[in-house]
XYZ file of C-alpha atoms in Angstrom:
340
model
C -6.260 135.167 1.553
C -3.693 133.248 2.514
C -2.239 130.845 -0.313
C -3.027 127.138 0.621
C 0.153 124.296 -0.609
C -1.039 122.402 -3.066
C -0.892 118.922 -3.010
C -0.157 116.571 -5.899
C -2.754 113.796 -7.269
C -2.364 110.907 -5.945
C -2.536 108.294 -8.544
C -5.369 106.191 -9.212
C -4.703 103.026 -7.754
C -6.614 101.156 -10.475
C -3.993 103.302 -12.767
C -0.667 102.613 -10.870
C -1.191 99.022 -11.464
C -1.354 99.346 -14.991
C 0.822 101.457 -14.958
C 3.204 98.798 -13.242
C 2.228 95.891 -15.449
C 3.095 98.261 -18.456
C 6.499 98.823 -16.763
C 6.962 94.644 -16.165
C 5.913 93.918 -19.820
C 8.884 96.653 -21.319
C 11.145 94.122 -19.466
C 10.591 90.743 -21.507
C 12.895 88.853 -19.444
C 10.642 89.466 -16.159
C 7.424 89.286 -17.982
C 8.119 86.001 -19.486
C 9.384 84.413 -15.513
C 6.221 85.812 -14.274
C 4.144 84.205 -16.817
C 5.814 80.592 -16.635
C 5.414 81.075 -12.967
C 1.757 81.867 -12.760
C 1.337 78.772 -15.271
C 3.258 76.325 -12.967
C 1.602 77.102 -9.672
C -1.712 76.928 -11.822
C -0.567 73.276 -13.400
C 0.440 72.327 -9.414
C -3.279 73.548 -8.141
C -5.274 71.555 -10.782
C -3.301 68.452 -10.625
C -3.788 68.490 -6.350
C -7.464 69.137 -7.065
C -7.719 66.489 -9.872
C -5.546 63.720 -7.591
C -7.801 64.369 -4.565
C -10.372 63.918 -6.575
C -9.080 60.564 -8.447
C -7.832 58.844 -4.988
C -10.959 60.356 -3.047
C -8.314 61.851 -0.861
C -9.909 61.550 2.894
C -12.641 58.841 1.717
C -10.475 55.404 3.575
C -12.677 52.480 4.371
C -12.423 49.595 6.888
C -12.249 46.133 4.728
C -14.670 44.300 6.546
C -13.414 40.687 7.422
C -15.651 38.205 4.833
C -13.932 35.127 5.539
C -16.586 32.117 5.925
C -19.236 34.397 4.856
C -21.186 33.333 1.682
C -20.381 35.368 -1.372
C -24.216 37.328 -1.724
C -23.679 38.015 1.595
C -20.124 39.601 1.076
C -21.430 41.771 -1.369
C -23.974 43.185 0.402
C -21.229 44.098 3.041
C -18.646 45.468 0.279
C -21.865 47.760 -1.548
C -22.468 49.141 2.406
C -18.710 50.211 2.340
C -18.767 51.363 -1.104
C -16.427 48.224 -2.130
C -16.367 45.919 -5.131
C -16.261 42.097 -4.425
C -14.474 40.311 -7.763
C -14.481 36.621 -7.051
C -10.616 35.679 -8.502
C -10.345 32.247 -7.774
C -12.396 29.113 -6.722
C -11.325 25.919 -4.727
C -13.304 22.765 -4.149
C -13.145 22.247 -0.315
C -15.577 19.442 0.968
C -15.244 20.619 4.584
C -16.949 23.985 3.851
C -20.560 25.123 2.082
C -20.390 25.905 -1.285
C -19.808 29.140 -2.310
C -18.262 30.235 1.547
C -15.496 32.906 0.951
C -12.216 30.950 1.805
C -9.441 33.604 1.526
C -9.670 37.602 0.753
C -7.004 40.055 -0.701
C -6.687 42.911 0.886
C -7.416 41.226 4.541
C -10.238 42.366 6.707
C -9.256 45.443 9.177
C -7.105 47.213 6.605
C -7.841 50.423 5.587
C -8.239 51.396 1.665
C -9.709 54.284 -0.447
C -13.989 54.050 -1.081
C -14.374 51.952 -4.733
C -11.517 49.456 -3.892
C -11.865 46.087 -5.641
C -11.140 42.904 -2.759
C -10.438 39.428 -4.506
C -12.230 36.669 -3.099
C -11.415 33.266 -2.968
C -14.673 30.696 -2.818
C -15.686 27.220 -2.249
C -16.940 25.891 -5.143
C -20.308 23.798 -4.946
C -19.014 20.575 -6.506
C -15.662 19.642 -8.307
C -15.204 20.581 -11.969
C -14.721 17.103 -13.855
C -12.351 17.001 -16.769
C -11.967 14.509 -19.800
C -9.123 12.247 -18.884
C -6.158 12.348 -22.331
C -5.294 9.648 -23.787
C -1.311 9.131 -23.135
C -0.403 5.542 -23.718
C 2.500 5.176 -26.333
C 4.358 8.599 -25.194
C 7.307 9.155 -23.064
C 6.696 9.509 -19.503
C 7.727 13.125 -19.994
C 5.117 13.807 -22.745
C 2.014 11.694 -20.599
C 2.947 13.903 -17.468
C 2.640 17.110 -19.046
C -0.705 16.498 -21.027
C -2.027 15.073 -17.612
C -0.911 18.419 -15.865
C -2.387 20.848 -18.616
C -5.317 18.899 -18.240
C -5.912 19.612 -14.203
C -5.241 15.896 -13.482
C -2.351 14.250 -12.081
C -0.295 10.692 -11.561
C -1.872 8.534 -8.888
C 1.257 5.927 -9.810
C 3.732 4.699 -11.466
C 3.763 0.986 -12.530
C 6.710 0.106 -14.463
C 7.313 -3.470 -16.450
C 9.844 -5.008 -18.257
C 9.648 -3.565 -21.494
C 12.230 -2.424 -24.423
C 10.689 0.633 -24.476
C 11.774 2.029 -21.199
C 9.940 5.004 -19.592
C 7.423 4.755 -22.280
C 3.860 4.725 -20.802
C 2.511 1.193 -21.699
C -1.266 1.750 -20.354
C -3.213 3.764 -18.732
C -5.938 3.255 -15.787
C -9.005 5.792 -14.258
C -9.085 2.982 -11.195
C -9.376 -0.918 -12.937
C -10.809 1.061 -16.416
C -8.107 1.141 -18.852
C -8.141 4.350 -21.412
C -8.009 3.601 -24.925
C -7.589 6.354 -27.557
C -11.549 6.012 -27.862
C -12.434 6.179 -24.182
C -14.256 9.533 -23.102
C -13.573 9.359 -19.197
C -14.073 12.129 -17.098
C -13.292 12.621 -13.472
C -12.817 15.261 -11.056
C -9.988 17.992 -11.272
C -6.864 17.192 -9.267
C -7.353 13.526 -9.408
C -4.827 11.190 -10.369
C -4.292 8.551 -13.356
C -2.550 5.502 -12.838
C 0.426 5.060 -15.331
C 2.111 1.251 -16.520
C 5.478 2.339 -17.803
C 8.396 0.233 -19.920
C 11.722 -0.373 -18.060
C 14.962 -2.381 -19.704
C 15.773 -4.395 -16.616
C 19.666 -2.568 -17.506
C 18.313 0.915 -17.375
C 15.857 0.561 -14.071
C 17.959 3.147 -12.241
C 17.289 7.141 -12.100
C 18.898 10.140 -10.348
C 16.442 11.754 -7.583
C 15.895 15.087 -8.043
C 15.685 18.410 -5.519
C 12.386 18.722 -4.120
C 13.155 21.057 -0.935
C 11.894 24.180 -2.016
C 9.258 23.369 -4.389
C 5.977 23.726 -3.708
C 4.199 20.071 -3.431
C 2.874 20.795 -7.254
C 6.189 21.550 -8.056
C 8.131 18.531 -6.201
C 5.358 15.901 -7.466
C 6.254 17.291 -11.482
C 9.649 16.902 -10.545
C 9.876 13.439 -9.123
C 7.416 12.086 -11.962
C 9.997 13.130 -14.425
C 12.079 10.863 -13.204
C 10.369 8.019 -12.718
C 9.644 8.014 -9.111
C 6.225 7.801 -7.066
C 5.270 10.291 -4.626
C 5.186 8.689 -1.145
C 3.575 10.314 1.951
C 3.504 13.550 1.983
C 3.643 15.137 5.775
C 2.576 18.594 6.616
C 3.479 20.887 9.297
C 1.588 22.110 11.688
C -0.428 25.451 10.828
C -0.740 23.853 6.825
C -4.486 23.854 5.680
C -6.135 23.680 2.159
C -5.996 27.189 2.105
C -2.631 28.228 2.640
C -0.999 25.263 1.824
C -0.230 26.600 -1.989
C 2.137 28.645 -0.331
C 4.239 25.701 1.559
C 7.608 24.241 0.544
C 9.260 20.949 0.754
C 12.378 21.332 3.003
C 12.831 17.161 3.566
C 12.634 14.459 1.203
C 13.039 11.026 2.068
C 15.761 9.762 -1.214
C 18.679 12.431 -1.251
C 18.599 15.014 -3.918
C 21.031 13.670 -6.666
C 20.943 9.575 -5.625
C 20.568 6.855 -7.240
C 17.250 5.185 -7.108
C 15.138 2.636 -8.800
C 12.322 3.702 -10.965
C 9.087 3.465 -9.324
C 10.447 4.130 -5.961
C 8.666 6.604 -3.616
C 9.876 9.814 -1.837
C 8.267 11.094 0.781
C 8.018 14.911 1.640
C 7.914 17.255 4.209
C 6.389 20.307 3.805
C 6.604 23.581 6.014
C 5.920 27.516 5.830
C 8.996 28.362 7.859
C 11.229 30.212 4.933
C 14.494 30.278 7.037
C 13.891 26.418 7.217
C 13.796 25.288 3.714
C 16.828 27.668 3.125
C 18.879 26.021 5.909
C 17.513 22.714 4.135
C 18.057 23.291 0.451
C 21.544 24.962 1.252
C 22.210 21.369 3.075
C 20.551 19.726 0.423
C 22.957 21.201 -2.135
C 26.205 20.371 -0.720
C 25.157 17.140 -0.585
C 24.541 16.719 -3.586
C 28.027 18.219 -4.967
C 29.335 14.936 -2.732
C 27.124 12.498 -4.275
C 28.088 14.034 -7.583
C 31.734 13.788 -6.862
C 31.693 10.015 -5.515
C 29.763 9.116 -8.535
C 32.545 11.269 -10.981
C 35.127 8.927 -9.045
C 32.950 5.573 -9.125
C 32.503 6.448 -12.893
C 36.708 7.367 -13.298
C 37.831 4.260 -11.435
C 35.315 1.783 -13.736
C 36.912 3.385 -17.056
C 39.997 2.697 -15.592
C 39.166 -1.018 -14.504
C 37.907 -1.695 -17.686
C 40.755 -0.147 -19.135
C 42.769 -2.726 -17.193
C 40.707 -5.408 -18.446
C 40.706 -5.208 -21.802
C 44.307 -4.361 -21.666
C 44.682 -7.914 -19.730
C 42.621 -9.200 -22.756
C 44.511 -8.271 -25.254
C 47.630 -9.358 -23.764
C 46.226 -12.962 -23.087
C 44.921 -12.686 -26.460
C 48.272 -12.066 -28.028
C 49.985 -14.606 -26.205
C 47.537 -17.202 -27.384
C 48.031 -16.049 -30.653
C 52.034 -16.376 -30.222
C 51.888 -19.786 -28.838
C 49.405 -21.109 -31.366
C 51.869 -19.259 -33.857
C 55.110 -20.976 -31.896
C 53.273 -24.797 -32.050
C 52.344 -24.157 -35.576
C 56.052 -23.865 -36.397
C 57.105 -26.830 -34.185
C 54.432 -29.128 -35.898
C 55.767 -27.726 -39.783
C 59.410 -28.104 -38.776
C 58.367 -31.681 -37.329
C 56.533 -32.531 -40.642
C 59.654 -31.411 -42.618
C 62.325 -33.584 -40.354
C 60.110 -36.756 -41.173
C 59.686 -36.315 -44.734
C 63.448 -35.661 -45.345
C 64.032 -38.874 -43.114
């Protein structure tokens, strides 16, 4: 019989693996990078499954446009496109129905994960009426504010001669005065008609920069200094909606004048950015002029009154000297005749 080679076992595969594992875990320094390894890629495959399923990764939705629509209406159409409507602000615009959607944040047509929240802007059904405060006897600074925390505004300011100037003197919803006892209320946004002290000395104020306020803004502003608000003129593509957003690049008394108190200003208003910057940089240069010829009107009165009182004195003295000199004469008369 003829002798047959012998071939060697083959190793289990099942064994050789263990076998190889055994091998990596004698070498702590590998075992340990394979470990921290297998734990990272694991970390990096849960937190890709979690995030896809947290943004619902492939789930966009079309915003549907819901401007003009009414608001049950717009949440019918948000619940279809698995959206949430959350109404975030309300304006009172008699031109529209109440409760009409008026502006929407995102827009319709953009695209956004399922479950998105859009903010709504509606048309309220009727104007919210507020209790009118009772500001007679403060500044004008003091009356203003309380009139602006309380969603109301100045109509106008009527100022008369008084010691007390730019103290508010009375106050009038229309002809009806406000006392401290009255309990008027009117609409939100409407205005209150102020009667203010002025020292017939002191009826002078410096206008303030209104180009690139918004009208809110420019109307605090110019009541603070004792001016009116004049007509205000709006560019075209301004409407009730977007005109929140729209500064003042023109205003009718230059930024840092002098003016009378109770004079108006009227203002321009626009949504071109590049054009109230032109404006306001214009704007501020004059100003630094205005400031500078008023430094030097201010310099060359001191100095004229200087002059003055330095003529004054000088008269004054020389009076005193001749009164002095004819005061002698007369004594040193008197004395000649009584020794004669």
């Amino acid at each position: 019989m003829e002798n047959t080679p012998i071939r060697p076992r083959r190793r289990p595969r099942k064994a050789a693996k263990q076998s190889l594992w055994a091998g990596i875990k004698q070498r702590p320094l590998i075992y340990h990078a394979i470990l921290i390894c297998g734990v990272l890629a694991a970390i990096i495959i849960f937190s890709s499954i979690l995030m896809n399923v947290i943004t619902r990764h492939g789930t966009h939705r079309t915003v549907p446009d819901f401007m003009g629509v009414k608001i049950a209406e717009a949440e019918q159409m948000a619940k279809k496109s698995k959206l949430e409507i959350i109404i975030n602000d309300s304006l009172f615009v008699p031109a529209y129905e109440g409760g009409i959607v008026l502006d929407q944040l995102p827009k319709g047509g953009v695209q956004v994960k399922a479950g998105r929240k859009i903010y709504v802007t509606i048309n309220s059904f009727r104007q919210k009426m507020v209790a009118v405060p009772y500001v007679a006897g403060r500044s004008l600074r003091q009356a203003k504010n309380m009139l602006e925390v309380a969603g109301l505004e100045i109509e106008k300011l009527i100022y008369e001669e008084d010691i007390a100037t730019n103290y508010v003197l009375g106050e009038y919803v229309g002809h009806e005065q406000v006392t401290d006892e009255s309990k008027v209320e009117i609409e939100m946004g409407s205005g209150v008609i102020l009667k203010v002290g002025v020292q017939p000395e002191k009826n002078s104020t410096i206008v303030p920069k209104a180009i690139g306020q918004s009208l809110q803004g420019a109307k605090s502003r110019l009541w603070e200094q004792g001016l009116n608000i004049g007509k205000i003129n709006f560019d075209e593509g301004i409407n009730l909606l977007n005109q929140k957003d729209a500064r003042v690049y023109r205003q009718s008394l230059a930024h840092n004048s002098t003016s009378t108190l109770g004079a108006a200003v009227d203002l321009w208003l626009t949504l071109d950015e590049k054009a109230v910057e032109k404006s306001s940089n214009a704007s501020d240069k004059a100003a630094r002029e205005l400031e500078e010829e008023r430094l030097k009107a201010e310099e060359a009165l001191r100095d004229s009154l200087e002059q003055a009182d330095r003529a004054a004195r000088e008269e004054l003295l020389n009076a005193l000297e001749q009164t002095q000199q004819q005061s002698t004469e007369i004594v040193e008369s008197e004395e000649d005749e009584f020794f004669q």
